[in-house]
Amino acid sequence: MTTPSSSPFIALDSLHHRSQQVILDNQQPGGGYLACPVMPDYQYSWFRDGAFISYALTLDGRDFPIQHRVGFAAQWDSAGNFHEWCTRMVNQRAEALERTIRRAQNGEPLVLEDTLNARYQVQGMEGPNDWPEFQLDGPGLWLWSLAKYVEVCRISPLPTSWEAAITLTARYLSAVWRTPCYDAWEERGDAVHVSTLTAIYAGLNAAERLMPQLDFAQTRQTIKEYILTQGLTPTGELAKSIGVDMVDANLLMAALPEGGMLAPDDPLMVRTVARIERDLLAEQHGVHRHVEDTYYGGGAWVLLGLWLAWYKTQVGDPERARELLTWAEAHADAEGNLPEQCNHAMFAPSFYEGWVKLRGEIANPLLWTHAKYLLVLNALRK
Ligand code: BGC
């Protein structure tokens, strides 16, 4: 069992520093971030995890710049290197992605080898093919994160290679968004997931902000209408996937700051979060992903407790955000590592051991959790 610390050992300002350090130490020379340095299956770089990590570093670097030999802050250099990495991953696959765009436009079935992968090895090779690779939220989130980086670091003009990658990623997403794919939890590849659609929406929005000559307004409008007509539960919340009467904590994606599909206080978002809190909140331990979760016993995710805290800061409830932050802090280990999830409040405890045998202990540290921690700190300071 991972033991929640009642933390005699780590001062909270050092949890801030530890979060910076865990992230910066686990960036590969090529710019990708290892999702988790100690779990073999997570020793890869994902667009999704990296998007949130680079977004967090962009803000943290502005407020607490770590001195660096070159540049303004180590955090900004790191985020910039990640964006370079994404750019290369996309541009190197330009021909394949163009084939996918053509197939989608002609209504032909897609070919998996010609789509973007979910996770990549250090040098940019795709990870082993035994993974649910076809996921569309990650590239959308990358564009969303890049737009923030460009705005905060005032990058102008954009490098040509970035413009090429932005345009291609946005055209790719705009062509394939209706295709069923694995969701942000890498599950259920035969469904269309509302959170994924909202990430694509935010990505297209970001592409337009990055390059005003791009126009995806029509696609965004169609995505939104599709969600509002097909993507709601019978009780009127955003649904986990089209046709499913369930919520998923990843629906917090719908209210991403800057360019998310819904304002955080939009009544639809508020209803959705209320149901997430009703169905998925684990008292004292964070937030479950969804009610059918069995991964590591379907424990409560520290990452998601922090994500909910981030949302609470957006709707003007810093007190609740602080409570959730405190929960998360209590799950730091003696070195200040924050895990993906904890195993104190499992939905399906009989599955826990099987996952430990297969993959080892719960991912800890998870860079994405540390990024969420930095984001909540940043939002609470405002
Ligand atoms: C999560 C993904 C994440 C990956 C690496 C998976 O278990 O479901 O969302 O990208 O781990 O952190």
Short mmCIF file of N, CA, C and O in Angstrom, two decimals, residues 104-230:
data_model
loop_
_atom_site.label_atom_id
_atom_site.label_comp_id
_atom_site.label_asym_id
_atom_site.label_seq_id
_atom_site.Cartn_x
_atom_site.Cartn_y
_atom_site.Cartn_z
N ALA A 104 -9.55 10.39 -44.57
CA ALA A 104 -10.71 10.87 -43.79
C ALA A 104 -11.62 11.71 -44.68
O ALA A 104 -12.85 11.58 -44.64
N GLN A 105 -11.01 12.55 -45.51
CA GLN A 105 -11.84 13.41 -46.37
C GLN A 105 -12.61 12.60 -47.41
O GLN A 105 -13.70 12.96 -47.81
N ASN A 106 -12.02 11.45 -47.82
CA ASN A 106 -12.71 10.61 -48.82
C ASN A 106 -13.62 9.58 -48.17
O ASN A 106 -14.15 8.70 -48.84
N GLY A 107 -13.74 9.63 -46.85
CA GLY A 107 -14.60 8.69 -46.15
C GLY A 107 -14.04 7.27 -46.12
O GLY A 107 -14.77 6.30 -45.94
N GLU A 108 -12.73 7.13 -46.33
CA GLU A 108 -12.12 5.79 -46.31
C GLU A 108 -11.68 5.45 -44.89
O GLU A 108 -11.43 6.34 -44.09
N PRO A 109 -11.55 4.13 -44.59
CA PRO A 109 -11.07 3.78 -43.26
C PRO A 109 -9.64 4.27 -43.04
O PRO A 109 -8.84 4.32 -43.98
N LEU A 110 -9.30 4.64 -41.81
CA LEU A 110 -7.95 5.12 -41.52
C LEU A 110 -7.00 3.94 -41.36
O LEU A 110 -7.41 2.84 -41.03
N VAL A 111 -5.71 4.22 -41.56
CA VAL A 111 -4.68 3.20 -41.39
C VAL A 111 -3.86 3.61 -40.16
O VAL A 111 -3.30 4.71 -40.13
N LEU A 112 -3.84 2.74 -39.17
CA LEU A 112 -3.22 3.09 -37.89
C LEU A 112 -1.78 3.60 -38.04
O LEU A 112 -1.39 4.58 -37.41
N GLU A 113 -1.00 2.97 -38.89
CA GLU A 113 0.41 3.35 -39.05
C GLU A 113 0.55 4.79 -39.55
O GLU A 113 1.61 5.40 -39.43
N ASP A 114 -0.48 5.33 -40.12
CA ASP A 114 -0.40 6.69 -40.66
C ASP A 114 -1.00 7.74 -39.71
O ASP A 114 -1.29 8.87 -40.12
N THR A 115 -1.22 7.35 -38.45
CA THR A 115 -1.75 8.33 -37.49
C THR A 115 -0.64 8.64 -36.47
O THR A 115 0.39 7.96 -36.43
N LEU A 116 -0.89 9.63 -35.64
CA LEU A 116 0.10 9.93 -34.58
C LEU A 116 -0.01 8.88 -33.49
O LEU A 116 -1.11 8.42 -33.16
N ASN A 117 1.13 8.53 -32.92
CA ASN A 117 1.11 7.58 -31.81
C ASN A 117 0.82 8.30 -30.50
O ASN A 117 0.93 9.52 -30.42
N ALA A 118 0.50 7.50 -29.48
CA ALA A 118 0.25 8.10 -28.17
C ALA A 118 1.55 8.33 -27.42
O ALA A 118 1.74 9.36 -26.79
N ARG A 119 2.46 7.36 -27.50
CA ARG A 119 3.68 7.50 -26.70
C ARG A 119 4.91 7.21 -27.55
O ARG A 119 4.87 6.38 -28.46
N TYR A 120 5.97 7.90 -27.23
CA TYR A 120 7.19 7.85 -28.04
C TYR A 120 8.40 7.56 -27.18
O TYR A 120 8.47 7.98 -26.02
N GLN A 121 9.37 6.86 -27.80
CA GLN A 121 10.63 6.62 -27.10
C GLN A 121 11.50 7.87 -27.20
O GLN A 121 11.21 8.79 -27.96
N VAL A 122 12.58 7.79 -26.45
CA VAL A 122 13.46 8.95 -26.32
C VAL A 122 13.79 9.64 -27.64
O VAL A 122 13.70 10.85 -27.77
N GLN A 123 14.17 8.86 -28.61
CA GLN A 123 14.63 9.48 -29.86
C GLN A 123 13.48 9.81 -30.81
O GLN A 123 13.72 10.17 -31.95
N GLY A 124 12.26 9.63 -30.36
CA GLY A 124 11.14 9.97 -31.22
C GLY A 124 10.57 8.79 -31.97
O GLY A 124 9.64 8.94 -32.76
N MET A 125 11.14 7.58 -31.73
CA MET A 125 10.52 6.42 -32.35
C MET A 125 9.23 6.14 -31.59
O MET A 125 9.14 6.39 -30.39
N GLU A 126 8.27 5.54 -32.30
CA GLU A 126 7.03 5.14 -31.64
C GLU A 126 7.36 4.10 -30.58
O GLU A 126 8.32 3.35 -30.73
N GLY A 127 6.54 4.04 -29.54
CA GLY A 127 6.72 2.98 -28.55
C GLY A 127 6.31 1.64 -29.14
O GLY A 127 5.79 1.59 -30.25
N PRO A 128 6.51 0.54 -28.40
CA PRO A 128 6.09 -0.78 -28.91
C PRO A 128 4.60 -0.77 -29.25
O PRO A 128 3.82 -0.06 -28.63
N ASN A 129 4.25 -1.57 -30.26
CA ASN A 129 2.88 -1.47 -30.78
C ASN A 129 1.80 -2.17 -29.96
O ASN A 129 0.69 -2.31 -30.41
N ASP A 130 2.16 -2.59 -28.74
CA ASP A 130 1.16 -3.27 -27.92
C ASP A 130 0.41 -2.25 -27.06
O ASP A 130 -0.03 -2.54 -25.96
N TRP A 131 0.28 -1.06 -27.54
CA TRP A 131 -0.31 0.02 -26.74
C TRP A 131 -1.50 0.60 -27.50
O TRP A 131 -1.51 0.58 -28.73
N PRO A 132 -2.50 1.10 -26.78
CA PRO A 132 -3.62 1.73 -27.50
C PRO A 132 -3.20 3.07 -28.11
O PRO A 132 -3.36 4.12 -27.51
N GLU A 133 -2.66 3.01 -29.31
CA GLU A 133 -1.94 4.18 -29.82
C GLU A 133 -2.82 5.30 -30.35
O GLU A 133 -2.45 6.47 -30.26
N PHE A 134 -3.96 4.96 -30.91
CA PHE A 134 -4.73 6.02 -31.60
C PHE A 134 -5.54 6.84 -30.59
O PHE A 134 -6.59 6.43 -30.12
N GLN A 135 -5.00 8.00 -30.25
CA GLN A 135 -5.63 8.90 -29.26
C GLN A 135 -5.56 10.31 -29.83
O GLN A 135 -4.51 10.72 -30.30
N LEU A 136 -6.65 11.02 -29.76
CA LEU A 136 -6.67 12.34 -30.41
C LEU A 136 -6.62 13.52 -29.44
O LEU A 136 -6.46 14.66 -29.86
N ASP A 137 -6.77 13.26 -28.15
CA ASP A 137 -6.76 14.41 -27.23
C ASP A 137 -5.36 15.02 -27.13
O ASP A 137 -5.20 16.24 -27.04
N GLY A 138 -4.33 14.15 -27.14
CA GLY A 138 -2.96 14.63 -26.91
C GLY A 138 -2.52 15.72 -27.88
O GLY A 138 -2.06 16.78 -27.44
N PRO A 139 -2.64 15.50 -29.20
CA PRO A 139 -2.22 16.56 -30.12
C PRO A 139 -3.01 17.85 -29.94
O PRO A 139 -2.47 18.95 -30.09
N GLY A 140 -4.30 17.72 -29.58
CA GLY A 140 -5.10 18.94 -29.34
C GLY A 140 -4.57 19.69 -28.12
O GLY A 140 -4.40 20.91 -28.14
N LEU A 141 -4.28 18.92 -27.08
CA LEU A 141 -3.75 19.56 -25.86
C LEU A 141 -2.40 20.19 -26.12
O LEU A 141 -2.07 21.23 -25.55
N TRP A 142 -1.61 19.55 -26.98
CA TRP A 142 -0.30 20.14 -27.28
C TRP A 142 -0.48 21.55 -27.88
O TRP A 142 0.18 22.51 -27.45
N LEU A 143 -1.40 21.68 -28.84
CA LEU A 143 -1.61 23.01 -29.46
C LEU A 143 -2.06 24.02 -28.41
O LEU A 143 -1.61 25.18 -28.39
N TRP A 144 -2.93 23.57 -27.52
CA TRP A 144 -3.44 24.45 -26.45
C TRP A 144 -2.28 24.93 -25.57
O TRP A 144 -2.17 26.11 -25.23
N SER A 145 -1.38 24.02 -25.24
CA SER A 145 -0.24 24.37 -24.38
C SER A 145 0.75 25.28 -25.12
O SER A 145 1.28 26.25 -24.56
N LEU A 146 0.96 24.96 -26.38
CA LEU A 146 1.90 25.76 -27.18
C LEU A 146 1.43 27.22 -27.28
O LEU A 146 2.23 28.15 -27.18
N ALA A 147 0.12 27.41 -27.43
CA ALA A 147 -0.40 28.78 -27.55
C ALA A 147 -0.08 29.58 -26.29
O ALA A 147 0.27 30.76 -26.35
N LYS A 148 -0.18 28.92 -25.15
CA LYS A 148 0.12 29.63 -23.90
C LYS A 148 1.61 29.98 -23.84
O LYS A 148 2.00 31.07 -23.44
N TYR A 149 2.43 29.03 -24.24
CA TYR A 149 3.88 29.25 -24.21
C TYR A 149 4.25 30.44 -25.12
O TYR A 149 5.00 31.34 -24.70
N VAL A 150 3.69 30.44 -26.30
CA VAL A 150 4.02 31.50 -27.27
C VAL A 150 3.56 32.86 -26.73
O VAL A 150 4.26 33.87 -26.86
N GLU A 151 2.40 32.86 -26.08
CA GLU A 151 1.87 34.12 -25.54
C GLU A 151 2.75 34.62 -24.37
O GLU A 151 3.20 35.77 -24.35
N VAL A 152 3.02 33.74 -23.42
CA VAL A 152 3.75 34.17 -22.22
C VAL A 152 5.20 34.52 -22.57
O VAL A 152 5.75 35.50 -22.08
N CYS A 153 5.81 33.72 -23.41
CA CYS A 153 7.23 33.96 -23.74
C CYS A 153 7.38 34.92 -24.92
O CYS A 153 8.49 35.18 -25.37
N ARG A 154 6.27 35.40 -25.42
CA ARG A 154 6.25 36.40 -26.51
C ARG A 154 7.13 35.99 -27.68
O ARG A 154 8.08 36.71 -28.04
N ILE A 155 6.81 34.84 -28.23
CA ILE A 155 7.61 34.35 -29.35
C ILE A 155 7.01 34.87 -30.65
O ILE A 155 5.87 34.54 -30.98
N SER A 156 7.76 35.69 -31.33
CA SER A 156 7.26 36.23 -32.59
C SER A 156 8.46 36.65 -33.44
O SER A 156 9.36 37.30 -32.92
N PRO A 157 8.51 36.27 -34.70
CA PRO A 157 7.55 35.42 -35.39
C PRO A 157 7.75 33.96 -34.99
O PRO A 157 8.80 33.62 -34.42
N LEU A 158 6.79 33.12 -35.29
CA LEU A 158 6.95 31.70 -34.99
C LEU A 158 7.95 31.08 -35.95
O LEU A 158 7.96 31.43 -37.14
N PRO A 159 8.77 30.14 -35.44
CA PRO A 159 9.64 29.42 -36.38
C PRO A 159 8.80 28.72 -37.46
O PRO A 159 7.70 28.26 -37.18
N THR A 160 9.35 28.67 -38.67
CA THR A 160 8.58 28.06 -39.78
C THR A 160 8.21 26.62 -39.47
O THR A 160 7.12 26.15 -39.82
N SER A 161 9.14 25.90 -38.81
CA SER A 161 8.84 24.48 -38.53
C SER A 161 7.65 24.38 -37.56
O SER A 161 6.85 23.45 -37.63
N TRP A 162 7.51 25.35 -36.66
CA TRP A 162 6.36 25.34 -35.74
C TRP A 162 5.08 25.61 -36.52
O TRP A 162 4.06 24.97 -36.30
N GLU A 163 5.15 26.57 -37.42
CA GLU A 163 3.94 26.88 -38.21
C GLU A 163 3.49 25.65 -39.00
O GLU A 163 2.30 25.36 -39.08
N ALA A 164 4.48 24.94 -39.55
CA ALA A 164 4.12 23.74 -40.33
C ALA A 164 3.45 22.72 -39.43
O ALA A 164 2.42 22.12 -39.79
N ALA A 165 4.00 22.50 -38.23
CA ALA A 165 3.45 21.48 -37.32
C ALA A 165 2.08 21.90 -36.79
O ALA A 165 1.18 21.06 -36.65
N ILE A 166 1.92 23.18 -36.50
CA ILE A 166 0.62 23.66 -36.00
C ILE A 166 -0.45 23.43 -37.07
O ILE A 166 -1.52 22.88 -36.81
N THR A 167 -0.13 23.85 -38.30
CA THR A 167 -1.10 23.73 -39.38
C THR A 167 -1.46 22.27 -39.62
O THR A 167 -2.64 21.91 -39.73
N LEU A 168 -0.43 21.43 -39.68
CA LEU A 168 -0.68 20.01 -39.98
C LEU A 168 -1.47 19.34 -38.85
O LEU A 168 -2.42 18.59 -39.11
N THR A 169 -1.11 19.62 -37.61
CA THR A 169 -1.82 19.00 -36.48
C THR A 169 -3.28 19.43 -36.50
O THR A 169 -4.19 18.61 -36.31
N ALA A 170 -3.51 20.70 -36.73
CA ALA A 170 -4.89 21.19 -36.71
C ALA A 170 -5.69 20.61 -37.89
O ALA A 170 -6.85 20.21 -37.72
N ARG A 171 -5.07 20.51 -39.06
CA ARG A 171 -5.79 19.93 -40.21
C ARG A 171 -6.09 18.45 -39.96
O ARG A 171 -7.14 17.94 -40.30
N TYR A 172 -5.13 17.77 -39.35
CA TYR A 172 -5.29 16.34 -39.01
C TYR A 172 -6.47 16.17 -38.05
O TYR A 172 -7.38 15.37 -38.29
N LEU A 173 -6.49 16.97 -36.99
CA LEU A 173 -7.57 16.85 -35.99
C LEU A 173 -8.91 17.20 -36.61
O LEU A 173 -9.93 16.56 -36.35
N SER A 174 -8.89 18.22 -37.44
CA SER A 174 -10.13 18.68 -38.05
C SER A 174 -10.68 17.61 -39.01
O SER A 174 -11.89 17.47 -39.17
N ALA A 175 -9.76 16.82 -39.61
CA ALA A 175 -10.22 15.78 -40.55
C ALA A 175 -10.72 14.53 -39.82
O ALA A 175 -11.64 13.87 -40.30
N VAL A 176 -10.13 14.18 -38.68
CA VAL A 176 -10.42 12.85 -38.10
C VAL A 176 -11.25 12.90 -36.81
O VAL A 176 -11.48 11.86 -36.21
N TRP A 177 -11.71 14.06 -36.41
CA TRP A 177 -12.25 14.17 -35.05
C TRP A 177 -13.42 13.24 -34.75
O TRP A 177 -13.62 12.82 -33.62
N ARG A 178 -14.19 12.85 -35.79
CA ARG A 178 -15.35 11.98 -35.54
C ARG A 178 -14.97 10.52 -35.38
O ARG A 178 -15.82 9.69 -35.04
N THR A 179 -13.74 10.17 -35.67
CA THR A 179 -13.34 8.76 -35.66
C THR A 179 -13.21 8.27 -34.22
O THR A 179 -12.57 8.93 -33.40
N PRO A 180 -13.79 7.11 -33.90
CA PRO A 180 -13.58 6.57 -32.55
C PRO A 180 -12.09 6.40 -32.26
O PRO A 180 -11.30 6.09 -33.16
N CYS A 181 -11.70 6.67 -31.03
CA CYS A 181 -10.28 6.51 -30.67
C CYS A 181 -10.21 6.21 -29.17
O CYS A 181 -11.21 6.32 -28.47
N TYR A 182 -9.05 5.83 -28.70
CA TYR A 182 -8.87 5.63 -27.26
C TYR A 182 -8.97 6.98 -26.56
O TYR A 182 -8.58 8.01 -27.10
N ASP A 183 -9.45 6.95 -25.33
CA ASP A 183 -9.64 8.21 -24.60
C ASP A 183 -8.37 8.60 -23.84
O ASP A 183 -7.33 7.97 -23.98
N ALA A 184 -8.49 9.61 -23.03
CA ALA A 184 -7.31 10.11 -22.30
C ALA A 184 -6.77 9.07 -21.32
O ALA A 184 -5.62 9.17 -20.88
N TRP A 185 -7.58 8.07 -20.99
CA TRP A 185 -7.10 6.98 -20.12
C TRP A 185 -6.65 5.78 -20.94
O TRP A 185 -6.45 4.71 -20.40
N GLU A 186 -6.64 5.96 -22.24
CA GLU A 186 -6.19 4.92 -23.16
C GLU A 186 -7.12 3.71 -23.10
O GLU A 186 -6.69 2.56 -23.16
N GLU A 187 -8.41 3.99 -22.96
CA GLU A 187 -9.43 2.94 -22.88
C GLU A 187 -10.46 3.15 -24.00
O GLU A 187 -10.60 4.24 -24.52
N ARG A 188 -11.21 2.09 -24.28
CA ARG A 188 -12.42 2.13 -25.12
C ARG A 188 -12.20 2.78 -26.48
O ARG A 188 -12.77 3.83 -26.81
N GLY A 189 -11.36 2.10 -27.26
CA GLY A 189 -11.01 2.64 -28.58
C GLY A 189 -12.13 2.59 -29.60
O GLY A 189 -11.97 3.10 -30.71
N ASP A 190 -13.28 2.02 -29.23
CA ASP A 190 -14.36 1.95 -30.21
C ASP A 190 -15.41 3.04 -30.00
O ASP A 190 -16.48 3.00 -30.58
N ALA A 191 -15.12 3.98 -29.15
CA ALA A 191 -16.13 5.01 -28.85
C ALA A 191 -15.60 6.41 -29.19
O ALA A 191 -14.41 6.62 -29.39
N VAL A 192 -16.55 7.35 -29.24
CA VAL A 192 -16.17 8.76 -29.42
C VAL A 192 -16.33 9.41 -28.05
O VAL A 192 -17.41 9.37 -27.45
N HIS A 193 -15.25 9.99 -27.56
CA HIS A 193 -15.23 10.47 -26.17
C HIS A 193 -15.39 11.99 -26.12
O HIS A 193 -14.70 12.71 -26.84
N VAL A 194 -16.26 12.43 -25.24
CA VAL A 194 -16.54 13.86 -25.18
C VAL A 194 -15.30 14.64 -24.73
O VAL A 194 -14.99 15.70 -25.27
N SER A 195 -14.56 14.10 -23.78
CA SER A 195 -13.36 14.84 -23.33
C SER A 195 -12.38 14.99 -24.49
O SER A 195 -11.77 16.05 -24.67
N THR A 196 -12.23 13.95 -25.29
CA THR A 196 -11.32 14.03 -26.44
C THR A 196 -11.79 15.12 -27.41
O THR A 196 -10.99 15.94 -27.89
N LEU A 197 -13.10 15.16 -27.64
CA LEU A 197 -13.62 16.18 -28.56
C LEU A 197 -13.34 17.58 -28.01
O LEU A 197 -13.01 18.50 -28.77
N THR A 198 -13.47 17.74 -26.70
CA THR A 198 -13.24 19.08 -26.15
C THR A 198 -11.75 19.45 -26.22
O THR A 198 -11.41 20.62 -26.36
N ALA A 199 -10.88 18.44 -26.13
CA ALA A 199 -9.44 18.73 -26.28
C ALA A 199 -9.14 19.14 -27.72
O ALA A 199 -8.34 20.05 -27.97
N ILE A 200 -9.79 18.47 -28.65
CA ILE A 200 -9.61 18.85 -30.07
C ILE A 200 -10.12 20.27 -30.28
O ILE A 200 -9.48 21.09 -30.94
N TYR A 201 -11.27 20.56 -29.70
CA TYR A 201 -11.85 21.91 -29.80
C TYR A 201 -10.84 22.95 -29.30
O TYR A 201 -10.56 23.95 -29.96
N ALA A 202 -10.28 22.70 -28.12
CA ALA A 202 -9.32 23.66 -27.55
C ALA A 202 -8.08 23.76 -28.43
O ALA A 202 -7.50 24.84 -28.59
N GLY A 203 -7.67 22.65 -29.01
CA GLY A 203 -6.49 22.65 -29.88
C GLY A 203 -6.72 23.48 -31.14
O GLY A 203 -5.86 24.25 -31.56
N LEU A 204 -7.89 23.33 -31.73
CA LEU A 204 -8.19 24.09 -32.96
C LEU A 204 -8.28 25.59 -32.64
O LEU A 204 -7.80 26.44 -33.40
N ASN A 205 -8.88 25.87 -31.52
CA ASN A 205 -8.97 27.25 -31.06
C ASN A 205 -7.56 27.84 -30.90
O ASN A 205 -7.26 28.96 -31.33
N ALA A 206 -6.68 27.05 -30.29
CA ALA A 206 -5.31 27.51 -30.06
C ALA A 206 -4.58 27.72 -31.38
O ALA A 206 -3.83 28.69 -31.55
N ALA A 207 -4.81 26.81 -32.34
CA ALA A 207 -4.14 26.94 -33.65
C ALA A 207 -4.52 28.28 -34.28
O ALA A 207 -3.68 28.97 -34.86
N GLU A 208 -5.79 28.66 -34.14
CA GLU A 208 -6.23 29.94 -34.72
C GLU A 208 -5.57 31.12 -34.01
O GLU A 208 -5.24 32.13 -34.62
N ARG A 209 -5.37 30.99 -32.70
CA ARG A 209 -4.71 32.08 -31.98
C ARG A 209 -3.23 32.17 -32.35
O ARG A 209 -2.66 33.24 -32.46
N LEU A 210 -2.64 30.99 -32.55
CA LEU A 210 -1.22 30.98 -32.91
C LEU A 210 -0.99 31.53 -34.31
O LEU A 210 -0.01 32.20 -34.58
N MET A 211 -1.92 31.19 -35.22
CA MET A 211 -1.76 31.61 -36.62
C MET A 211 -3.11 32.12 -37.11
O MET A 211 -3.94 31.35 -37.59
N PRO A 212 -3.33 33.43 -36.99
CA PRO A 212 -4.66 33.98 -37.31
C PRO A 212 -5.13 33.69 -38.73
O PRO A 212 -6.32 33.79 -39.01
N GLN A 213 -4.21 33.32 -39.61
CA GLN A 213 -4.67 32.99 -40.98
C GLN A 213 -5.39 31.64 -41.03
O GLN A 213 -6.03 31.32 -42.03
N LEU A 214 -5.29 30.83 -39.95
CA LEU A 214 -6.00 29.55 -39.93
C LEU A 214 -7.44 29.78 -39.48
O LEU A 214 -7.69 30.63 -38.63
N ASP A 215 -8.35 29.01 -40.02
CA ASP A 215 -9.76 29.18 -39.62
C ASP A 215 -10.43 27.81 -39.49
O ASP A 215 -10.72 27.15 -40.49
N PHE A 216 -10.64 27.41 -38.26
CA PHE A 216 -11.32 26.14 -37.99
C PHE A 216 -12.65 26.38 -37.29
O PHE A 216 -13.18 25.49 -36.63
N ALA A 217 -13.16 27.60 -37.43
CA ALA A 217 -14.38 27.96 -36.69
C ALA A 217 -15.53 27.00 -37.03
O ALA A 217 -16.29 26.59 -36.15
N GLN A 218 -15.63 26.63 -38.32
CA GLN A 218 -16.74 25.76 -38.73
C GLN A 218 -16.63 24.39 -38.04
O GLN A 218 -17.59 23.86 -37.50
N THR A 219 -15.41 23.84 -38.03
CA THR A 219 -15.24 22.51 -37.39
C THR A 219 -15.53 22.63 -35.90
O THR A 219 -16.19 21.77 -35.32
N ARG A 220 -15.06 23.68 -35.29
CA ARG A 220 -15.30 23.83 -33.84
C ARG A 220 -16.79 23.91 -33.55
O ARG A 220 -17.29 23.28 -32.63
N GLN A 221 -17.47 24.68 -34.39
CA GLN A 221 -18.91 24.82 -34.23
C GLN A 221 -19.60 23.46 -34.36
O GLN A 221 -20.47 23.10 -33.54
N THR A 222 -19.18 22.68 -35.36
CA THR A 222 -19.79 21.36 -35.58
C THR A 222 -19.51 20.43 -34.40
O THR A 222 -20.38 19.69 -33.95
N ILE A 223 -18.29 20.49 -33.88
CA ILE A 223 -17.95 19.64 -32.72
C ILE A 223 -18.85 20.02 -31.54
O ILE A 223 -19.43 19.16 -30.87
N LYS A 224 -18.99 21.31 -31.32
CA LYS A 224 -19.78 21.74 -30.17
C LYS A 224 -21.25 21.32 -30.32
O LYS A 224 -21.85 20.78 -29.38
N GLU A 225 -21.78 21.53 -31.53
CA GLU A 225 -23.18 21.12 -31.76
C GLU A 225 -23.34 19.62 -31.57
O GLU A 225 -24.34 19.14 -31.01
N TYR A 226 -22.37 18.87 -32.05
CA TYR A 226 -22.42 17.40 -31.92
C TYR A 226 -22.45 17.02 -30.43
O TYR A 226 -23.26 16.19 -30.01
N ILE A 227 -21.62 17.65 -29.65
CA ILE A 227 -21.60 17.34 -28.21
C ILE A 227 -22.94 17.73 -27.57
O ILE A 227 -23.53 16.96 -26.81
N LEU A 228 -23.43 18.92 -27.92
CA LEU A 228 -24.65 19.38 -27.27
C LEU A 228 -25.88 18.55 -27.67
O LEU A 228 -26.84 18.45 -26.93
N THR A 229 -25.81 17.94 -28.86
CA THR A 229 -26.98 17.14 -29.27
C THR A 229 -26.80 15.65 -28.98
O THR A 229 -27.77 14.96 -28.72
N GLN A 230 -25.56 15.15 -29.02
CA GLN A 230 -25.36 13.69 -28.86
C GLN A 230 -24.53 13.34 -27.64
O GLN A 230 -24.44 12.17 -27.28
#
